[in-house]
Amino acid sequence: MTSAETGYNFAYLDEDSKRLIRRALLKAVAVPGYQVPFAGREMPMPYGWGTGGIQVTAALIGPDDVLKVIDQGSDDTTNAVSIRAFFSKTAGVATTTVTGEASIIQTRHRIPERPLKPGQIMVYQVPIPEPLRWLEPGETETRVLHALGEYGLMYVKLYEDISRHGRIATSYDYPVEVFGRYIMSPSPIPRFDNPKLDRSPALHLFGAGREKRIYAVPPYSPVRSLDFEDYPFAVQRWPEVCAICGASDSYLDEVVLDDGGRRLFVCSDSDYCAGRAGKGSPPQ
Amino acid sequence: MTERPGLAPGFEDYGLSSQRVFRLALGCLSRPCRALDFEAREGRPAWPLPPVAAALALTLLDSATPVWLSPSWRKAGDWLRFHRGCPVGGQAEKAAFILAASPAELPPLASLNQGSDRYPDSSATVIVASVLPLDGRRPWLAEGPGLDGPVIFEGHGLEAGFLDQWRGNRAAYPRGVDIFLAGEKHLAGLPRSVSLADFSGGDSRCM
């Protein structure tokens, strides 16, 4: 086994742990949107830094994979850089920042702007997998609600949003219904990204390390963002375009420039932006 | 060594082989009813099971997964216990994995562990030896997650009566069993989320 760092198993995680995660992943794919409990392991980083996603990636990854890691759309932030380095070190795999070249994309809270392809796998880092958790704190209760498909609470929450704000104000982690059965948290992606999940050709796997849950959306699965007939689901739009590449179709981050309140908007997806601006990502 | 099939070797490199086999299994469940070529380069002549089923068993089984073996495959019990430490020989209803040498040796799906409403993931997974249809004689229409619209599924040697069993399995969703069809050189997945209908009979019942 050739890994860059000796003394660790391939991709860090031991084979017993990988196997139980793999069995959980197969169940998760068979029951789209259902949260499979798994015996999550301690990883060499704190909860909140992607321990769930890393365990899923470690159970998936092989020598032929090409890994991309993004954090809020960017390949260059601390979390993304260190997870990429973690897997090059422990598994010796190739990494990339180019969406189209990756076989596995681990992500914290964005789906890339470039359409995903069949065969690609998205791995999400999930802080709170239970979409009903803020409405019903008890795990035994939420289990029953999921078992019964009793999701009235969630609609009441969205309705309260409308009565308070005049619209559904939930802007990220916007709940979805998967394959007409389970209500699922898409992880804190902006609701701008929700439509990309619907009938996506890629496989989407979600790992929550602290809460020890794994769930999945198989390719081409119907994923519906919850809404009401008179308040249909809609994504955010900006009057501005990206200040670097001029994109009008991507998710924009607001950057404050000075104390005078000047600001500009740039693409959150750094690969998409660099590609459009003609500065393709450097080969790795 | 050949007189002791229970001690036949497993994977030469467990980490790399199990990763490769798992990715294939994941691909089969997430793109159901499609036979993926399985180049069983791990397979050894001494294995007591056909290479694809054996590789899948080595990849997924361990002490947490009680296994039930169909009569023709009982001889593999020692080998599985030796390599994976899995409990073998209990009742089919309580097994986490069902390994069957042919669709005819498969217990009725409804008699297997279906999981519970709260924990549908606790259900059984079936690995059954199958054959690719020689003449496409049993065209079924498959529909569900992982499929970009309905596809023709040629049954892989499953009996005609399987369709009724599968309807029952599908009706219990999200409870139910998931099936891997392990051929000589291919693997296909049939997760519980997929509905099958008789294509020739014009039955267009879907999810």
XYZ file of C-alpha atoms in Angstrom:
491
model
C 0.000 0.000 0.000
C 1.539 3.277 -1.035
C 0.594 6.208 1.064
C 2.615 9.340 1.357
C 2.715 9.072 5.131
C 3.722 5.773 6.692
C 2.351 4.496 9.967
C -1.293 5.111 9.045
C -3.771 2.920 7.273
C -4.731 3.996 3.748
C -6.865 7.161 4.131
C -6.217 7.199 7.907
C -9.346 5.336 9.033
C -8.975 1.671 10.039
C -10.676 -0.985 7.906
C -13.236 -1.954 10.559
C -14.508 1.618 10.774
C -14.546 1.990 7.011
C -16.606 -1.181 6.708
C -19.326 -0.053 9.095
C -19.465 3.318 7.349
C -19.709 1.519 4.002
C -22.642 -0.573 5.206
C -24.335 2.603 6.457
C -23.735 4.272 3.079
C -25.377 1.386 1.218
C -28.443 1.640 3.471
C -28.512 5.395 3.039
C -28.567 5.041 -0.743
C -31.331 2.417 -0.544
C -33.534 4.733 1.562
C -32.947 8.227 0.147
C -33.110 11.009 2.742
C -33.287 8.661 5.742
C -30.649 9.270 8.431
C -28.681 6.099 9.109
C -27.037 6.053 12.548
C -23.395 4.958 12.498
C -20.641 4.534 15.067
C -18.763 7.702 14.142
C -15.089 7.788 15.026
C -12.890 10.435 16.546
C -10.961 12.140 13.789
C -7.770 14.151 14.197
C -9.662 17.431 14.116
C -12.469 18.993 16.152
C -16.161 18.453 15.508
C -17.397 21.196 13.262
C -14.426 20.905 10.943
C -15.910 18.214 8.769
C -15.352 15.005 10.737
C -18.498 13.435 9.245
C -17.563 14.292 5.681
C -14.008 13.107 6.215
C -15.144 9.727 7.487
C -17.405 9.293 4.459
C -14.587 10.322 2.117
C -12.140 7.989 3.889
C -14.547 5.081 3.420
C -14.969 5.919 -0.276
C -11.607 6.997 -1.518
C -9.207 4.798 -3.476
C -5.885 5.273 -5.234
C -7.578 6.179 -8.546
C -9.744 8.962 -7.140
C -9.229 12.663 -7.713
C -10.364 14.712 -4.723
C -11.639 18.263 -4.623
C -12.500 19.957 -1.338
C -14.395 23.210 -1.021
C -15.341 25.346 1.925
C -18.106 27.861 1.195
C -17.381 27.361 -2.491
C -13.692 28.119 -2.185
C -10.798 25.714 -2.682
C -8.428 28.048 -0.871
C -9.822 28.374 2.638
C -8.261 26.761 5.712
C -10.746 23.906 6.033
C -10.532 22.968 2.350
C -6.747 23.187 2.184
C -6.204 21.120 5.306
C -8.687 18.353 4.348
C -7.106 18.154 0.893
C -3.671 17.915 2.488
C -4.969 15.285 4.921
C -5.978 12.946 2.123
C -2.914 13.562 -0.046
C -0.872 12.707 3.001
C -2.743 9.650 4.271
C -3.992 8.204 0.958
C -1.565 9.678 -1.555
C -4.475 10.534 -3.866
C -4.482 13.180 -6.577
C -6.261 16.415 -5.727
C -7.708 19.094 -7.933
C -9.579 22.368 -7.692
C -11.357 21.862 -11.026
C -14.925 20.642 -10.544
C -15.002 18.645 -13.778
C -11.836 16.707 -12.969
C -12.861 15.490 -9.514
C -14.335 12.049 -8.828
C -15.095 12.956 -5.199
C -15.939 16.483 -4.072
C -16.078 17.045 -0.331
C -17.929 20.205 0.455
C -18.795 22.485 3.279
C -21.990 24.270 2.427
C -21.921 24.759 -1.343
C -22.657 22.801 -4.505
C -20.330 23.838 -7.334
C -21.797 26.082 -10.041
C -20.607 23.863 -12.887
C -23.139 21.054 -13.415
C -22.076 17.757 -11.883
C -21.594 14.681 -14.049
C -22.744 11.062 -13.703
C -20.248 9.116 -11.628
C -19.187 12.086 -9.504
C -19.752 11.847 -5.759
C -20.486 14.842 -3.550
C -19.665 14.445 0.161
C -21.279 17.007 2.468
C -20.071 18.006 5.909
C -23.218 18.213 8.010
C -23.450 19.945 11.404
C -27.077 19.103 12.256
C -28.599 16.322 10.150
C -32.071 16.462 11.694
C -34.251 19.031 9.893
C -36.813 18.903 12.722
C -34.266 19.389 15.527
C -35.054 23.070 16.216
C -38.751 22.231 16.325
C -38.539 19.029 18.378
C -35.444 18.525 20.518
C -35.974 14.836 21.304
C -34.334 12.290 19.006
C -36.883 9.594 19.943
C -39.659 12.004 18.948
C -38.134 13.032 15.622
C -37.544 9.349 14.786
C -41.274 8.729 15.242
C -42.170 11.787 13.155
C -39.970 10.500 10.325
C -41.371 6.988 10.680
C -44.912 8.324 10.364
C -43.997 10.846 7.680
C -45.591 13.435 9.978
C -44.098 16.715 8.820
C -46.772 19.216 9.819
C -44.340 20.883 12.243
C -42.026 21.859 9.416
C -44.842 23.422 7.423
C -45.928 25.345 10.526
C -42.389 26.692 10.834
C -42.381 27.843 7.206
C -45.830 29.349 7.698
C -44.604 31.251 10.740
C -41.778 32.593 8.599
C -44.350 33.951 6.179
C -46.557 35.450 8.870
C -43.563 37.150 10.490
C -41.524 38.207 7.454
C -44.016 38.102 4.614
C -41.965 35.396 2.885
C -40.111 32.189 3.721
C -37.011 33.688 5.308
C -35.016 30.479 5.610
C -32.036 31.197 3.392
C -29.795 28.214 4.038
C -30.329 24.603 5.199
C -33.708 24.932 3.516
C -35.625 21.661 4.102
C -36.266 19.352 1.174
C -38.422 16.300 0.570
C -36.510 13.430 -1.026
C -38.179 10.856 -3.291
C -41.584 11.899 -1.945
C -40.906 10.433 1.493
C -38.346 11.821 3.927
C -37.779 15.434 4.810
C -34.053 16.042 4.789
C -31.651 18.759 5.731
C -29.527 19.513 2.669
C -26.833 20.721 5.135
C -26.324 24.484 5.391
C -26.029 25.069 1.661
C -27.704 28.311 0.552
C -31.150 27.652 -0.794
C -29.710 28.934 -4.066
C -28.146 25.459 -4.370
C -31.282 23.431 -3.550
C -32.458 23.117 -7.178
C -29.084 21.573 -8.084
C -29.960 18.562 -5.902
C -33.151 17.784 -7.806
C -32.582 14.924 -10.276
C -28.850 15.519 -10.129
C -26.801 12.970 -12.098
C -24.256 12.800 -9.245
C -24.466 10.789 -6.028
C -24.804 12.973 -2.923
C -23.622 11.609 0.434
C -24.030 13.449 3.731
C -21.933 12.779 6.830
C -22.577 14.244 10.281
C -19.645 13.459 12.592
C -20.867 14.825 15.905
C -24.414 13.557 15.449
C -23.189 10.293 13.878
C -25.608 10.156 10.981
C -25.164 9.352 7.298
C -27.732 9.980 4.581
C -27.823 10.135 0.826
C -29.520 11.344 -2.325
C -28.946 8.882 -5.189
C -28.603 10.168 -8.763
C -31.766 11.377 -10.501
C -33.779 11.388 -7.262
C -36.582 13.916 -7.026
C -35.686 16.532 -4.387
C -38.387 19.104 -3.677
C -37.842 22.219 -1.601
C -40.838 22.619 0.703
C -43.159 25.493 -0.091
C -46.782 26.547 -0.384
C -48.881 27.003 -3.501
C -49.204 30.728 -2.855
C -45.628 31.094 -1.603
C -43.631 28.996 -4.059
C -39.985 28.218 -3.444
C -37.608 30.667 -5.080
C -33.854 31.198 -4.950
C -32.008 34.384 -4.118
C -30.971 36.740 -6.912
C -28.600 39.681 -6.825
C -28.865 42.952 -8.726
C -25.034 42.915 -8.935
C -22.751 40.680 -10.969
C -19.428 39.172 -9.840
C -16.793 41.928 -9.677
C -14.084 39.562 -10.954
C -15.662 37.451 -13.690
C -18.956 39.236 -14.337
C -21.084 36.163 -13.693
C -24.749 36.889 -13.145
C -25.788 33.280 -12.573
C -23.639 32.305 -9.592
C -23.957 32.598 -5.825
C -22.287 35.843 -4.746
C -20.411 36.682 -1.556
C -20.489 40.242 -0.299
C -17.084 41.716 0.503
C -16.886 44.901 2.576
C -14.045 47.058 1.282
C -13.655 49.913 3.761
C -15.176 51.740 6.703
C -17.082 53.958 4.304
C -19.377 51.063 3.475
C -18.063 50.366 0.010
C -18.587 46.787 -0.949
C -18.445 44.452 -3.884
C -19.790 41.036 -4.793
C -17.720 38.075 -5.963
C -18.487 34.460 -6.855
C -18.421 32.129 -3.880
C -17.300 29.263 -6.178
C -13.612 30.073 -6.700
C -13.097 27.470 -9.460
C -16.077 28.733 -11.447
C -14.912 32.327 -11.080
C -11.294 31.596 -12.032
C -12.449 29.546 -15.024
C -14.653 32.389 -16.280
C -12.015 35.014 -15.651
C -9.664 32.977 -17.853
C -7.376 32.039 -15.028
C -7.850 28.290 -14.978
C -6.797 26.617 -11.783
C -3.117 25.686 -11.823
C -2.499 21.987 -12.453
C -1.717 20.059 -9.295
C -4.274 -26.068 2.306
C -6.665 -27.192 -0.410
C -8.159 -29.805 1.901
C -9.054 -27.046 4.352
C -11.349 -24.730 2.374
C -12.031 -22.811 5.576
C -8.447 -21.621 5.524
C -8.344 -20.533 1.880
C -6.811 -17.068 1.629
C -8.943 -13.909 1.488
C -7.977 -10.675 -0.256
C -4.273 -10.258 -0.799
C -4.554 -6.589 0.161
C -7.728 -6.110 2.193
C -7.672 -2.318 2.184
C -7.348 -1.801 -1.542
C -9.555 -4.690 -2.639
C -12.407 -3.935 -0.263
C -12.359 -0.286 -1.339
C -12.621 -1.262 -4.992
C -15.401 -3.777 -4.371
C -17.316 -1.350 -2.143
C -17.248 1.381 -4.780
C -18.654 -1.086 -7.270
C -21.409 -2.083 -4.823
C -22.194 1.572 -4.139
C -22.337 2.208 -7.879
C -24.746 -0.716 -8.289
C -27.137 0.477 -5.571
C -27.057 4.091 -6.701
C -27.575 3.152 -10.360
C -29.887 0.144 -9.868
C -30.729 -2.686 -12.247
C -27.623 -2.153 -14.327
C -25.025 -4.922 -14.433
C -21.592 -3.454 -13.789
C -18.641 -5.412 -15.051
C -16.800 -6.917 -12.194
C -13.299 -7.869 -13.016
C -12.742 -10.172 -10.071
C -8.991 -9.867 -10.063
C -9.058 -10.616 -6.346
C -10.709 -14.007 -6.879
C -8.802 -17.152 -5.928
C -9.508 -20.663 -7.196
C -9.625 -21.890 -3.598
C -12.540 -19.627 -2.656
C -15.607 -21.647 -1.642
C -17.939 -19.042 -3.200
C -18.034 -17.586 -6.737
C -15.616 -14.641 -6.939
C -18.107 -11.758 -7.110
C -20.270 -12.951 -4.209
C -17.148 -13.874 -2.243
C -15.523 -10.477 -2.775
C -18.702 -8.697 -1.723
C -18.948 -10.860 1.409
C -15.322 -10.189 2.376
C -15.922 -6.475 1.843
C -19.111 -6.069 3.868
C -19.201 -8.747 6.568
C -17.769 -8.705 10.075
C -18.637 -9.692 13.631
C -21.601 -7.274 13.639
C -23.344 -9.019 10.742
C -24.978 -12.429 11.287
C -24.994 -14.324 7.996
C -27.385 -16.911 6.638
C -26.079 -19.209 3.897
C -28.338 -21.106 1.515
C -27.859 -24.913 1.469
C -25.479 -25.009 -1.523
C -23.252 -22.392 0.086
C -23.157 -23.778 3.642
C -19.660 -25.046 2.850
C -18.429 -21.438 2.843
C -19.336 -20.967 6.515
C -15.929 -21.801 7.934
C -14.163 -19.604 5.423
C -16.372 -16.583 6.184
C -16.027 -17.138 9.923
C -12.269 -17.447 9.617
C -11.807 -14.261 7.592
C -14.577 -12.012 8.826
C -15.549 -13.377 12.216
C -19.229 -13.187 11.322
C -21.817 -15.345 13.111
C -22.954 -18.008 10.618
C -25.770 -20.511 10.756
C -28.531 -18.728 12.628
C -32.055 -18.223 11.371
C -32.593 -16.433 8.081
C -35.135 -14.077 9.725
C -32.494 -12.679 12.033
C -29.583 -12.449 9.613
C -28.141 -9.118 8.481
C -26.868 -10.706 5.277
C -28.492 -13.475 3.255
C -26.193 -15.279 0.845
C -28.040 -17.477 -1.641
C -26.533 -19.705 -4.326
C -29.483 -19.116 -6.664
C -32.840 -17.304 -6.681
C -34.474 -20.691 -6.022
C -32.620 -20.990 -2.702
C -33.672 -17.532 -1.582
C -36.101 -17.526 1.367
C -39.303 -15.502 0.798
C -38.364 -11.822 1.038
C -41.223 -11.161 3.446
C -39.747 -13.667 5.914
C -36.463 -11.736 6.150
C -35.640 -8.916 8.515
C -37.476 -5.878 7.143
C -36.166 -3.333 9.623
C -38.532 -1.171 11.637
C -40.395 2.010 10.773
C -38.023 3.992 12.954
C -34.894 2.133 11.866
C -35.485 0.818 8.339
C -31.690 0.505 7.990
C -31.712 -2.504 10.345
C -33.116 -4.706 7.577
C -31.356 -7.577 5.796
C -29.219 -7.290 2.676
C -29.411 -10.139 0.163
C -26.528 -11.292 -2.000
C -27.810 -13.798 -4.548
C -25.948 -15.503 -7.373
C -27.542 -14.563 -10.663
C -27.080 -14.962 -14.377
C -27.228 -12.388 -17.101
C -30.236 -13.201 -19.308
C -29.211 -14.973 -22.457
C -32.239 -13.880 -24.433
C -33.779 -11.124 -22.337
C -36.701 -13.356 -21.588
C -38.026 -11.588 -18.530
C -38.314 -7.916 -19.295
C -39.353 -5.929 -16.286
C -39.683 -2.197 -16.077
C -37.697 -0.640 -13.239
C -38.251 2.843 -11.876
C -36.984 4.751 -8.866
C -34.100 6.762 -7.405
C -30.856 6.281 -9.303
C -32.704 5.765 -12.583
C -33.105 8.557 -15.100
C -36.586 7.440 -16.068
C -37.857 3.856 -16.388
C -35.402 1.235 -17.653
C -35.731 -2.351 -18.804
C -34.420 -4.802 -16.225
C -33.887 -8.296 -17.509
C -34.300 -10.125 -14.253
C -30.856 -11.710 -14.073
C -32.288 -15.150 -13.540
C -34.894 -14.168 -10.935
C -38.060 -16.248 -11.062
C -41.321 -14.892 -12.445
C -42.841 -15.137 -8.970
C -40.215 -12.737 -7.718
C -42.185 -9.817 -9.117
C -44.987 -10.318 -6.573
C -42.493 -10.670 -3.762
C -40.810 -7.470 -4.852
C -44.129 -5.614 -4.962
C -44.642 -6.637 -1.362
C -41.142 -5.474 -0.490
C -41.706 -2.168 -2.280
C -45.070 -1.649 -0.577
C -43.405 -1.844 2.842
C -41.028 1.031 1.946
C -39.050 2.467 3.731
C -38.849 -0.974 5.335
C -37.662 -3.832 3.164
C -34.585 -5.686 1.956
C -31.979 -4.642 -0.606
C -30.593 -7.119 -3.114
C -27.245 -7.552 -4.815
C -27.299 -9.807 -7.865
C -23.845 -11.315 -8.116
C -23.061 -12.893 -11.467
C -19.972 -14.622 -12.765
C -18.395 -11.378 -13.887
C -20.895 -8.702 -13.038
C -22.808 -7.169 -10.168
C -26.182 -5.420 -10.126
C -28.135 -3.767 -7.319
C -31.828 -3.738 -6.533
C -32.488 -1.366 -3.619
C -35.883 -1.366 -1.923
C -36.684 2.050 -3.389
C -36.991 0.658 -6.927
C -40.354 -0.473 -8.280
C -40.578 -3.299 -10.791
C -43.462 -3.855 -13.152
C -44.213 -6.450 -15.788
C -43.290 -4.748 -19.033
C -45.046 -7.178 -21.346
C -48.294 -7.143 -19.364
C -48.699 -3.399 -19.773
C -48.715 -2.929 -16.012
C -47.601 0.632 -15.606
C -47.777 0.688 -11.834
C -44.966 2.774 -10.512
C -43.959 4.035 -7.081
